[in-house]
Structure formats: structure tokens, C-alpha cells
Amino acid sequence: MASTAETPLLEEYVIDAVDHGELPVGRSSTGRWSAAWFIIGVEVAERFAYYGIASNLISYLTGPLGLSTAVAASNVNAWSGIACLLPVLGAFVADAFLGRYRTIIIASLVYILGLALVTLSACLVPISTPSEHIARVVFSSPSSLLNLLFFFSLYLVAIGQSGHKPCVQAFGADQFDEKDPKERLERSSFFNWWYLSMCAGVSLAILVVVYIQEAVSWALGFGIPCVFMVVSLVLFVLGRRKYRYVRRRQEDVTNPFTRIGRALLAPSACNASDVEDATALVRLIPVWLTTLTYAIPYAQYMTFFTKQGVTMERTIVPGVKIPPASLQVLMGFLIVICVPIYDRVLVPVSRYITKDPCGITMLKRIGTGMVLSSLTMVVAAMVESKRLETAKAYGLIDQPETTVPMSIRWLLPQYLMLALAEVFTIVGMQEFFYSQVPTELRSIGLALYLSTLGVGSLLSSLLISVIGLATGGDGRNSWFNINLNRAHLDYFYWLLVAISALGFFTFLIISRSYIYRRVDGV
């Protein structure tokens, strides 16, 4: 009778988690989707805030701040790269010292301060309404002090994101107990629905904020993301009683980084579990390196894709002219459509065929997206060649302010193909790096995925700078001439095709010999 009575009691609690008061956590009253949707809502608000700044940043730099296209693109890539690299530091602080919940709170406050200062700097820039496309020519560039304030604020946003981004997603995945078979499958589904919801927030930002920035006011367009970030913080705190918080292993008297470092340096003096965890981290390095060749082409959609659109006919219906950055919203829409199809149709079908619980392995999913990314650059190069031919045919080579008589709809395929690549590679990378690191380091795992995008953006910035110098800088022969009708973005895209193809074949060789961690039951 005693054993029978004890069984339900054991099943009622999650072994490796505690509640907000650090007490044993009930399985039925906390975690899973009731908590995960709270955290997903926080991510939607945060992504709205981030992309409210990032999606149209190149237009602000080349417009009100008066930078050249190449310099602006390098700045966007550098900022985006650092914003994606800093989460490694934020994840370290969370996993080693503060914990994910406290790190998210502190990072959110820094984030809000950065957005508020970005808004203030935009208020001080002396320009007229952004709807006047020639404003950047008529008005002088703002003072160096205003530029300094803007970039300081921008990098403050990156610092805030460093603690927010890896910890929120890891905290959301923590709401599912990997030792429970049902919850483990739900966790795999969580990454799909997380990305779908995140893209909905991104799409909303591009639809609403970009239009306000272009048609009403840059200051208002930057202020709205700040308000959404405040809402994000309030929403996160309200859900604190529903969350599960990871319990540290009792035998750990040192932080997990010390434990892993000791296993790497002196494996003979450590137990088998620590050595296996350290080995798992080392195995991630080749995979991480090869995915950089996906991240470099991915960095182009917020820079050169947008600048291509500026030169093209953007009238959709008579009297309605769309901002060039608004095409990014189509990526979000396609992801919102494709993720449920992937999760509810493709996964069950492939699960039946392959007998793999996830349908296809995480590495196969990543590799599929890498192929699609390479094909995207092929299409982008061909479209850019067509745009240059059209400009030449109509005698517009030396008239950069004149619209090339070629519809912006020509850019749709490259945006949509890149979105499809995201569904496979980005979501696959999130699940892969989360699941293949030790439990205590899962914020670091997600920071590794983000750092791939960050290093890719920085490498893209470096490529642009080197190629710009080698081909003439802003001079006549530069691939990134300030006059895009004399530039050669098509050459740059073909170079990215070669880089991404080489990266994929290297990834293919590495993935064939990769051994998944046993803790996740793979």
C-alpha cells in the first residue's frame, strides 16, 4: 500500500526543476505550454523591438546620417555581428552566476535604456519628414556628437540583447522535462512554434514600424520598439509563478565551466559524465565553423537586398509605394505558413519513413537549409544582373536617383527562398546547439547558434571592406559603388555562392561522422 501511495506523489514533481520559491515544482501546475506561451509572447515583443531597429537601419544610415552604401552596409553587418556574438557573454553570466531568470531581467532593463537613447538621438537629427526621399542630399549630415550618441545607443541595445536572447529561448525550452518522453517531443515542437511566433513579431515590426519610419518620423519609429520592450519585461515578470527553474546538480561545488574545463585539461582525473560532456562540446566546433558559410549569405537581406529595392519601381498599386525594407515581411509570412506544415505534416511523414522521433535528424535539417541558401544567392545574382542590364538599356547608368523601370517584385524569389532556408537551418541550429550541450550550459548552446550568425555578419562586413578596397572603394570600379547602377553586387553574390557551396560540402563530410549526445535519447 505504501508503494502504491507514493507513486502518484513521485510523478507529480519534476526532478530537475524548482518553482519561483525554489521549492519542488509540480508537473501539472507549471511548465509545458502554459508557461512556454508566456515566454514565447515575451520573445515576440522583443523581436518586434529588435527588428523595429534592425530591418530599416541601412536606410537610416544612408539617409538621415548620410553614410555611403558600403560604409552603411559594413556598419549594419558589424553591429548585427556583435549583437549576435555578445550573447555568448550573456549566456556565460547566466549559466555560471546569475541564472537565466535574473539575467533576463537585468538585460531587459539595459535593452530598454538603449532603445530610449536611440529614440532620443533620432529626435535630435535635424531632418524633415522621411517620406522625402531626397532628404539625405538636401540636408547636411548630423554632427559627430549625434552620430556618437546613436551608435552608443545602438551598441547598448546589442548589450541588452546579449543577456536576453539566449536566456529567454533556453528558459522556454527548460519548461519541458527531457526525461519525460512526451515532454521531450513537445520540446522539439517548441522550437518550431517558437520560431513561427518570433517571425510573426518580426513581420509586424516590418509592416508597422518601417512604414512609420519612412512615412511619419524616425523618432516615432524607434520609440514604438522601446514601448514594446517595456511590455515584454512586464509580461515576463507576470508569468514567474508558472515557470520551472533548472535545479543545479547537487554534486556541483563549482560552476559548470570549471567542471568542463577540468575534464578537457585532465580527463583522467574526472568522472565519465564530465568527460562525455567536454567531448560533446569539442564535437560541436567543426559543425559551428561550417555553418558560418550559411550565415554570410544570410546577412545580405537587411543590407544589399534592401538597397537593390531602393533603385527599383516600388509602386504596387497606383498611389501606393512600399518601402524597400518591407519585402522582409514576406520572409516572416512564409515562415509562419511553412513551420506548421513542417511540424504537422512533414515531421510525422518523415518520422514514419525514417523511424526517427524527430522525422529528420537535426543535421540533415541544417544541411537542407544550407543548400537553399546557396541557391538563393544564385537567384539574387541573376536578378541583379538583370537590373543592371535594364539600367544600361534605359540609359540610367549615371542617374542613380532615377528609378530603374523594373518592378521590385523581381526580388521576391530571393526573399522567399531565404525564408525557406531559415525554416530548416535556423530552427535546426537552435534545437541542435541547445540539445548537444550539457544541461547547465544550454544558454551557452543557444548563444553558439547566435554567434554563428554574428561571426557570419562580421565576415560579411570584412568581405565588403576588403573587396571595396580591392575594386576601388567608392570609386567607379568598385563592386559596392555608391551608384548601384555602376556597382557589381552580382559579382559579390556569385562569390557567396562559391563560399556557401564549399561550406555545405565540408558540412556534409563532418555531419556523416557526428555522434549525438545520448542524454536526449538520439
Coordinates of C-alpha atoms in Angstrom, one line a residue:
M1 CA 0.0 0.0 0.0
A2 CA 2.9 2.3 0.8
S3 CA 4.5 2.0 -2.6
T4 CA 1.2 2.5 -4.3
A5 CA 0.5 5.7 -2.4
E6 CA 4.0 7.0 -3.2
T7 CA 3.8 6.5 -6.9
P8 CA 1.5 9.4 -7.8
L9 CA 3.5 11.7 -5.5
L10 CA 6.7 10.9 -7.4
E11 CA 5.0 11.5 -10.7
E12 CA 3.6 14.9 -9.6
Y13 CA 7.0 16.6 -9.4
V14 CA 9.7 17.4 -11.9
I15 CA 13.0 16.1 -10.6
D16 CA 15.5 18.6 -12.0
A17 CA 13.4 21.8 -11.5
V18 CA 12.1 24.1 -8.8
D19 CA 9.5 26.8 -8.7
H20 CA 9.9 30.6 -8.2
G21 CA 10.4 30.0 -4.4
E22 CA 13.0 27.2 -5.0
L23 CA 10.5 24.6 -3.8
P24 CA 9.8 21.3 -5.6
V25 CA 7.8 22.0 -8.8
G26 CA 4.5 20.3 -9.7
R27 CA 4.4 18.8 -13.1
S28 CA 0.7 19.7 -13.8
S29 CA 0.7 23.2 -12.4
T30 CA 3.9 24.6 -14.0
G31 CA 5.9 24.5 -17.2
R32 CA 5.0 22.9 -20.6
W33 CA 2.9 25.0 -22.9
S34 CA 1.1 27.1 -20.3
A35 CA 4.5 28.6 -19.3
A36 CA 6.1 28.3 -22.8
W37 CA 3.4 30.6 -24.4
F38 CA 4.1 33.3 -21.8
I39 CA 7.8 33.2 -22.7
I40 CA 7.0 33.0 -26.5
G41 CA 5.0 36.2 -26.0
V42 CA 8.0 37.8 -24.5
E43 CA 10.1 36.8 -27.5
V44 CA 7.5 38.2 -29.9
A45 CA 7.7 41.6 -28.2
E46 CA 11.5 41.5 -28.1
R47 CA 11.9 40.6 -31.7
F48 CA 9.4 43.3 -32.7
A49 CA 11.7 45.8 -30.8
Y50 CA 14.9 44.5 -32.3
Y51 CA 13.7 44.3 -35.9
G52 CA 12.0 47.7 -35.5
I53 CA 15.6 49.0 -35.3
A54 CA 17.5 46.5 -37.5
S55 CA 15.2 45.9 -40.5
N56 CA 15.5 49.5 -41.8
L57 CA 18.8 50.5 -40.2
I58 CA 20.7 50.8 -43.5
S59 CA 18.1 53.3 -44.8
Y60 CA 18.6 55.5 -41.6
L61 CA 22.4 55.3 -42.0
T62 CA 22.3 56.3 -45.7
G63 CA 19.5 58.8 -45.2
P64 CA 19.5 60.9 -42.1
L65 CA 23.1 60.0 -41.1
G66 CA 24.4 60.5 -44.6
L67 CA 26.7 57.4 -44.9
S68 CA 27.7 55.8 -48.2
T69 CA 26.1 52.4 -49.1
A70 CA 29.3 50.4 -48.5
V71 CA 30.1 52.1 -45.2
A72 CA 26.4 51.8 -44.0
A73 CA 26.4 48.1 -45.0
S74 CA 29.6 47.5 -43.1
N75 CA 28.2 49.2 -40.1
V76 CA 25.0 47.2 -40.2
N77 CA 26.9 44.0 -40.6
A78 CA 29.3 44.9 -37.8
W79 CA 26.5 45.8 -35.4
S80 CA 24.5 42.8 -36.3
G81 CA 27.5 40.6 -35.9
I82 CA 28.5 41.9 -32.5
A83 CA 24.8 41.7 -31.4
C84 CA 24.9 38.0 -32.2
L85 CA 28.3 37.4 -30.6
L86 CA 27.7 39.1 -27.3
P87 CA 25.1 36.5 -26.3
V88 CA 28.0 34.2 -25.6
L89 CA 29.0 36.5 -22.8
G90 CA 25.4 36.9 -21.6
A91 CA 24.9 33.2 -21.6
F92 CA 28.2 32.7 -19.6
V93 CA 27.0 35.1 -16.9
A94 CA 23.6 33.3 -16.8
D95 CA 24.9 29.8 -16.7
A96 CA 27.8 30.5 -14.3
F97 CA 26.5 33.1 -11.9
L98 CA 23.0 34.7 -12.1
G99 CA 20.8 32.1 -13.6
R100 CA 18.6 32.7 -16.7
Y101 CA 15.7 34.5 -15.0
R102 CA 17.8 37.2 -13.3
T103 CA 19.9 37.7 -16.4
I104 CA 16.8 38.3 -18.5
I105 CA 15.5 40.9 -16.1
I106 CA 18.8 42.9 -16.0
A107 CA 19.4 42.6 -19.7
S108 CA 15.8 43.8 -20.4
L109 CA 16.5 47.0 -18.4
V110 CA 19.7 47.7 -20.4
Y111 CA 17.8 46.9 -23.6
I112 CA 15.1 49.5 -22.8
L113 CA 17.7 52.1 -21.9
G114 CA 19.4 51.6 -25.3
L115 CA 16.2 51.9 -27.2
A116 CA 15.2 55.0 -25.3
L117 CA 18.6 56.6 -26.2
V118 CA 18.2 55.6 -29.9
T119 CA 14.9 57.4 -29.9
L120 CA 16.4 60.4 -28.3
S121 CA 19.2 60.6 -30.9
A122 CA 16.7 60.4 -33.7
C123 CA 14.7 63.3 -32.2
L124 CA 17.9 65.4 -32.3
V125 CA 18.8 64.8 -36.0
P126 CA 17.8 67.9 -38.0
I127 CA 15.9 66.5 -41.0
S128 CA 12.4 66.9 -42.4
T129 CA 9.9 64.1 -42.9
P130 CA 11.4 60.8 -44.0
S131 CA 8.9 60.5 -46.9
E132 CA 11.0 62.9 -48.8
H133 CA 13.4 60.5 -50.5
I134 CA 16.0 63.2 -51.4
A135 CA 16.3 64.4 -47.8
R136 CA 19.8 62.8 -47.4
V137 CA 21.0 65.0 -50.3
V138 CA 19.4 68.3 -49.3
F139 CA 20.3 68.3 -45.6
S140 CA 23.7 68.1 -44.2
S141 CA 24.9 65.1 -42.1
P142 CA 24.3 65.4 -38.4
S143 CA 27.2 66.3 -36.1
S144 CA 29.8 63.8 -34.9
L145 CA 28.3 64.1 -31.4
L146 CA 24.9 62.9 -32.6
N147 CA 26.5 60.1 -34.5
L148 CA 28.3 59.0 -31.4
L149 CA 25.1 59.1 -29.3
F150 CA 23.3 57.0 -31.9
F151 CA 26.0 54.3 -32.2
F152 CA 26.5 54.2 -28.5
S153 CA 22.8 53.7 -28.1
L154 CA 22.8 51.0 -30.8
Y155 CA 25.5 49.0 -29.1
L156 CA 23.7 49.4 -25.8
V157 CA 20.8 47.6 -27.4
A158 CA 23.3 44.9 -28.5
I159 CA 24.5 44.5 -24.9
G160 CA 20.9 44.2 -23.7
Q161 CA 20.1 41.6 -26.3
S162 CA 23.2 39.6 -25.2
G163 CA 21.6 38.6 -22.0
H164 CA 18.0 38.5 -23.3
K165 CA 18.2 36.4 -26.5
P166 CA 20.0 33.2 -25.4
C167 CA 18.4 33.0 -22.0
V168 CA 14.8 33.6 -23.0
Q169 CA 14.8 30.8 -25.5
A170 CA 16.7 28.4 -23.2
F171 CA 14.3 29.3 -20.4
G172 CA 11.4 28.5 -22.7
A173 CA 12.9 25.1 -23.6
D174 CA 13.5 24.4 -19.9
Q175 CA 9.8 24.3 -19.4
F176 CA 9.8 20.8 -20.9
D177 CA 11.3 17.9 -19.0
E178 CA 13.6 16.0 -21.3
K179 CA 13.4 12.9 -19.1
D180 CA 9.6 12.6 -19.9
P181 CA 9.1 11.1 -23.4
K182 CA 6.0 13.2 -24.1
E183 CA 7.6 16.4 -23.0
R184 CA 10.8 15.7 -24.9
L185 CA 8.7 15.5 -28.2
E186 CA 6.9 18.7 -27.1
R187 CA 10.2 20.4 -26.7
S188 CA 11.2 19.6 -30.3
S189 CA 7.9 21.1 -31.4
F190 CA 8.5 24.1 -29.2
F191 CA 11.5 25.2 -31.3
N192 CA 9.3 25.2 -34.4
W193 CA 6.5 27.2 -32.8
W194 CA 9.0 29.5 -31.1
Y195 CA 10.4 30.5 -34.5
L196 CA 6.9 30.8 -36.0
S197 CA 5.8 33.2 -33.3
M198 CA 9.1 35.1 -33.4
C199 CA 8.7 35.7 -37.2
A200 CA 5.2 37.0 -36.6
G201 CA 6.7 39.6 -34.3
V202 CA 9.4 40.4 -36.9
S203 CA 6.7 40.7 -39.7
L204 CA 4.6 43.0 -37.5
A205 CA 7.6 45.3 -36.9
I206 CA 8.5 45.4 -40.6
L207 CA 4.9 46.2 -41.6
V208 CA 4.2 48.8 -39.0
V209 CA 7.5 50.3 -37.8
V210 CA 9.2 50.5 -41.2
Y211 CA 6.2 52.3 -42.7
I212 CA 6.2 54.8 -39.7
Q213 CA 9.9 55.4 -40.1
E214 CA 9.6 56.1 -43.8
A215 CA 6.3 58.0 -43.9
V216 CA 5.9 59.7 -40.5
S217 CA 9.0 60.0 -38.2
W218 CA 12.2 58.1 -37.5
A219 CA 11.9 59.1 -33.8
L220 CA 8.4 57.6 -33.5
G221 CA 9.5 54.6 -35.5
F222 CA 12.3 54.0 -32.9
G223 CA 10.1 54.9 -29.9
I224 CA 7.5 52.2 -30.6
P225 CA 10.0 49.3 -30.2
C226 CA 11.0 50.8 -26.9
V227 CA 7.4 50.6 -25.7
F228 CA 7.2 47.0 -26.9
M229 CA 10.3 46.1 -24.9
V230 CA 8.7 47.5 -21.8
V231 CA 5.6 45.4 -22.4
S232 CA 7.9 42.4 -22.9
L233 CA 9.5 42.9 -19.5
V234 CA 6.1 43.3 -17.7
L235 CA 4.8 40.1 -19.4
F236 CA 7.8 38.1 -18.4
V237 CA 7.6 39.1 -14.8
L238 CA 3.8 38.3 -14.7
G239 CA 4.4 34.7 -15.6
R240 CA 7.1 34.0 -13.0
R241 CA 4.9 31.7 -10.9
K242 CA 4.2 29.4 -13.8
Y243 CA 7.9 28.8 -14.7
R244 CA 10.1 25.9 -14.0
Y245 CA 13.7 26.9 -12.9
V246 CA 16.5 24.5 -13.5
R247 CA 17.9 22.9 -10.4
R248 CA 21.7 22.8 -10.2
R249 CA 23.2 19.3 -9.7
Q250 CA 23.9 18.8 -6.0
E251 CA 27.4 17.4 -6.6
D252 CA 28.5 20.6 -8.4
V253 CA 30.5 22.6 -5.9
T254 CA 32.0 24.7 -8.8
N255 CA 30.3 26.3 -11.8
P256 CA 29.8 24.1 -14.9
F257 CA 32.6 25.9 -16.9
T258 CA 35.2 24.9 -14.3
R259 CA 33.9 21.3 -14.4
I260 CA 34.1 21.2 -18.2
G261 CA 37.5 22.9 -18.3
R262 CA 38.9 20.3 -15.8
A263 CA 37.6 17.5 -18.0
L264 CA 39.3 18.9 -21.0
L265 CA 42.6 19.5 -19.3
A266 CA 42.8 16.5 -17.1
P267 CA 40.3 13.9 -18.3
S268 CA 41.9 11.0 -16.3
A269 CA 41.0 12.9 -13.0
C270 CA 37.3 13.3 -13.9
N271 CA 34.3 11.0 -14.0
A272 CA 32.9 9.6 -17.2
S273 CA 30.0 12.0 -17.3
D274 CA 32.2 15.1 -17.2
V275 CA 34.5 13.8 -19.9
E276 CA 31.5 13.0 -22.1
D277 CA 30.1 16.5 -21.7
A278 CA 33.5 18.0 -22.5
T279 CA 33.9 15.8 -25.6
A280 CA 30.4 16.8 -26.8
L281 CA 31.4 20.4 -26.7
V282 CA 34.5 19.7 -28.7
R283 CA 32.5 17.9 -31.4
L284 CA 30.4 21.0 -31.9
I285 CA 33.3 23.1 -33.1
P286 CA 33.5 21.7 -36.7
V287 CA 29.8 22.0 -37.2
W288 CA 29.8 25.6 -35.9
L289 CA 32.6 26.5 -38.3
T290 CA 30.9 25.1 -41.4
T291 CA 27.6 26.8 -40.6
L292 CA 29.4 30.2 -40.9
T293 CA 29.1 29.8 -44.7
Y294 CA 25.3 29.9 -44.3
A295 CA 25.5 33.0 -42.1
I296 CA 27.4 35.1 -44.6
P297 CA 24.7 35.0 -47.3
Y298 CA 22.0 35.3 -44.7
A299 CA 23.5 38.7 -43.6
Q300 CA 22.7 40.3 -47.0
Y301 CA 18.9 40.5 -46.8
M302 CA 19.0 43.5 -44.4
T303 CA 21.6 45.4 -46.4
F304 CA 22.1 44.9 -50.1
F305 CA 18.7 43.3 -50.8
T306 CA 17.2 46.5 -49.3
K307 CA 19.5 48.8 -51.3
Q308 CA 18.6 46.9 -54.5
G309 CA 14.9 47.6 -53.8
V310 CA 15.6 51.3 -53.4
T311 CA 16.6 51.6 -57.1
M312 CA 13.6 49.7 -58.4
E313 CA 9.9 50.5 -59.2
R314 CA 8.1 50.1 -55.8
T315 CA 4.6 51.1 -56.8
I316 CA 2.3 48.1 -56.1
V317 CA -1.0 49.8 -56.9
P318 CA -1.5 53.4 -58.2
G319 CA -0.6 55.8 -55.5
V320 CA 0.9 53.2 -53.1
K321 CA 4.7 53.0 -52.9
I322 CA 6.1 50.4 -50.5
P323 CA 9.4 51.0 -48.5
P324 CA 12.1 48.7 -49.9
A325 CA 12.7 47.1 -46.4
S326 CA 9.0 46.0 -46.3
L327 CA 9.8 43.0 -48.5
Q328 CA 11.4 41.4 -45.5
V329 CA 7.9 40.9 -44.1
L330 CA 7.3 38.2 -46.8
M331 CA 10.0 36.1 -45.2
G332 CA 8.1 36.2 -41.9
F333 CA 4.8 35.4 -43.7
L334 CA 6.3 32.4 -45.5
I335 CA 7.9 31.1 -42.2
V336 CA 4.5 31.4 -40.5
I337 CA 3.0 29.3 -43.2
C338 CA 5.8 26.7 -43.5
V339 CA 6.5 26.0 -39.9
P340 CA 3.1 24.4 -39.1
I341 CA 3.3 22.4 -42.4
Y342 CA 6.8 21.2 -41.3
D343 CA 5.7 20.4 -37.8
R344 CA 2.3 18.8 -38.5
V345 CA 2.8 17.3 -41.9
L346 CA 6.5 16.8 -42.9
V347 CA 7.7 15.6 -39.5
P348 CA 5.0 12.9 -39.0
V349 CA 5.5 11.7 -42.6
S350 CA 9.3 11.6 -42.3
R351 CA 9.0 10.1 -38.8
Y352 CA 7.0 7.2 -40.3
I353 CA 9.6 6.7 -43.1
T354 CA 12.8 7.1 -41.2
K355 CA 11.6 5.9 -37.7
D356 CA 13.5 8.9 -36.2
P357 CA 11.4 10.6 -33.4
C358 CA 12.3 14.0 -34.9
G359 CA 11.4 13.0 -38.5
I360 CA 14.8 14.0 -40.0
T361 CA 17.9 14.5 -37.9
M362 CA 18.9 18.0 -36.8
L363 CA 22.0 18.0 -39.0
K364 CA 20.0 16.9 -42.1
R365 CA 17.6 19.8 -41.4
I366 CA 20.5 22.3 -41.2
G367 CA 22.1 20.9 -44.4
T368 CA 18.9 21.3 -46.3
G369 CA 18.7 25.0 -45.4
M370 CA 22.4 25.5 -46.4
V371 CA 21.6 24.2 -49.9
L372 CA 18.6 26.5 -50.2
S373 CA 20.8 29.4 -49.0
S374 CA 23.3 28.8 -51.8
L375 CA 20.5 28.6 -54.4
T376 CA 19.2 31.9 -53.0
M377 CA 22.4 33.6 -53.9
V378 CA 22.3 32.2 -57.4
V379 CA 18.9 33.8 -57.9
A380 CA 20.0 37.1 -56.3
A381 CA 23.0 37.3 -58.7
M382 CA 20.8 36.6 -61.7
V383 CA 18.2 39.2 -60.7
E384 CA 20.9 41.8 -60.0
S385 CA 22.4 41.2 -63.5
K386 CA 19.0 41.8 -65.0
R387 CA 18.6 45.0 -63.0
L388 CA 22.0 46.3 -64.3
E389 CA 21.1 45.4 -67.9
T390 CA 17.8 47.2 -67.5
A391 CA 19.5 50.3 -66.2
K392 CA 22.0 50.2 -69.1
A393 CA 19.3 49.7 -71.7
Y394 CA 17.4 52.8 -70.5
G395 CA 20.5 54.9 -70.2
L396 CA 20.3 55.2 -66.4
I397 CA 23.9 54.2 -65.6
D398 CA 24.8 57.6 -64.3
Q399 CA 21.4 58.6 -62.9
P400 CA 21.3 56.8 -59.5
E401 CA 18.4 58.9 -58.3
T402 CA 16.2 57.8 -61.2
T403 CA 14.0 54.7 -60.6
V404 CA 15.1 51.7 -62.8
P405 CA 11.9 50.6 -64.7
M406 CA 12.0 47.1 -63.2
S407 CA 9.5 46.0 -60.6
I408 CA 10.6 45.3 -57.0
R409 CA 8.6 42.0 -57.4
W410 CA 11.8 40.6 -59.1
L411 CA 13.3 40.4 -55.6
L412 CA 10.5 38.2 -54.2
P413 CA 12.1 34.9 -55.1
Q414 CA 15.4 35.6 -53.2
Y415 CA 13.5 36.7 -50.1
L416 CA 11.2 33.7 -50.2
M417 CA 13.9 31.2 -50.8
L418 CA 16.0 32.7 -47.9
A419 CA 12.9 32.4 -45.7
L420 CA 12.5 28.7 -46.6
A421 CA 16.2 28.2 -45.8
E422 CA 15.6 29.7 -42.4
V423 CA 12.8 27.2 -41.6
F424 CA 15.4 24.4 -42.0
T425 CA 18.7 25.8 -40.9
I426 CA 17.9 28.4 -38.2
V427 CA 15.4 26.3 -36.4
G428 CA 17.6 23.2 -36.8
M429 CA 20.6 25.1 -35.4
Q430 CA 18.6 26.3 -32.4
E431 CA 17.5 22.7 -31.4
F432 CA 20.9 21.3 -32.3
F433 CA 23.0 23.6 -30.2
Y434 CA 20.5 23.6 -27.3
S435 CA 20.3 19.8 -27.1
Q436 CA 24.0 19.0 -27.7
V437 CA 25.5 20.8 -24.7
P438 CA 25.3 19.9 -21.0
T439 CA 22.0 20.8 -19.3
E440 CA 23.7 23.6 -17.2
L441 CA 25.1 25.2 -20.3
R442 CA 22.1 25.5 -22.5
S443 CA 22.1 29.2 -22.6
I444 CA 25.6 28.9 -24.0
G445 CA 24.3 26.4 -26.5
L446 CA 21.8 28.9 -27.9
A447 CA 24.5 31.6 -27.8
L448 CA 26.6 29.4 -30.0
Y449 CA 23.9 29.3 -32.6
L450 CA 23.5 33.1 -32.4
S451 CA 27.3 33.5 -32.6
T452 CA 27.3 31.7 -35.9
L453 CA 25.1 34.5 -37.3
G454 CA 27.2 37.1 -35.6
V455 CA 30.5 35.9 -36.9
G456 CA 28.9 35.5 -40.3
S457 CA 27.8 39.1 -40.3
L458 CA 31.3 40.2 -39.2
L459 CA 32.9 38.1 -42.0
S460 CA 30.4 39.7 -44.4
S461 CA 31.5 43.1 -43.2
L462 CA 35.1 42.2 -43.7
L463 CA 34.5 40.8 -47.2
I464 CA 32.7 44.1 -48.1
S465 CA 35.6 46.2 -46.8
V466 CA 38.3 44.2 -48.5
I467 CA 36.5 43.8 -51.8
G468 CA 35.6 47.5 -51.7
L469 CA 39.3 48.5 -51.3
A470 CA 40.4 46.0 -53.9
T471 CA 38.0 47.2 -56.5
G472 CA 38.2 50.9 -55.9
G473 CA 36.3 51.7 -52.7
D474 CA 33.5 54.2 -53.6
G475 CA 35.2 54.8 -57.0
R476 CA 34.0 53.9 -60.4
N477 CA 35.1 50.3 -60.5
S478 CA 34.0 49.3 -57.0
W479 CA 31.6 46.3 -56.6
F480 CA 29.9 48.5 -54.0
N481 CA 29.9 51.8 -55.8
I482 CA 27.7 54.4 -54.1
N483 CA 25.9 54.5 -57.5
L484 CA 24.4 50.9 -57.6
N485 CA 24.0 51.1 -61.3
R486 CA 27.8 51.1 -61.7
A487 CA 28.3 48.6 -58.8
H488 CA 28.5 44.9 -59.2
L489 CA 26.5 43.3 -56.4
D490 CA 26.0 40.4 -58.9
Y491 CA 29.8 39.5 -58.6
F492 CA 29.6 39.6 -54.9
Y493 CA 26.6 37.3 -54.9
W494 CA 28.4 34.8 -57.1
L495 CA 31.3 34.9 -54.7
L496 CA 28.9 34.0 -51.9
V497 CA 27.5 31.1 -54.0
A498 CA 31.0 29.6 -54.1
I499 CA 31.6 30.2 -50.4
S500 CA 28.3 28.6 -49.3
A501 CA 28.7 25.6 -51.7
L502 CA 32.2 24.9 -50.3
G503 CA 30.9 25.2 -46.8
F504 CA 28.0 22.8 -47.5
F505 CA 30.2 20.0 -48.8
T506 CA 32.5 20.4 -45.8
F507 CA 29.5 20.3 -43.5
L508 CA 28.3 17.1 -45.3
I509 CA 31.6 15.3 -44.6
I510 CA 31.6 16.4 -40.9
S511 CA 27.9 15.6 -40.3
R512 CA 28.3 12.0 -41.5
S513 CA 30.7 11.2 -38.6
Y514 CA 28.9 13.2 -35.9
I515 CA 27.7 11.3 -32.8
Y516 CA 24.7 12.8 -31.0
R517 CA 24.6 13.1 -27.2
R518 CA 22.8 10.2 -25.6
V519 CA 21.1 12.3 -23.0
D520 CA 18.5 13.4 -25.4
G521 CA 17.7 9.9 -26.5
V522 CA 19.0 10.3 -30.0

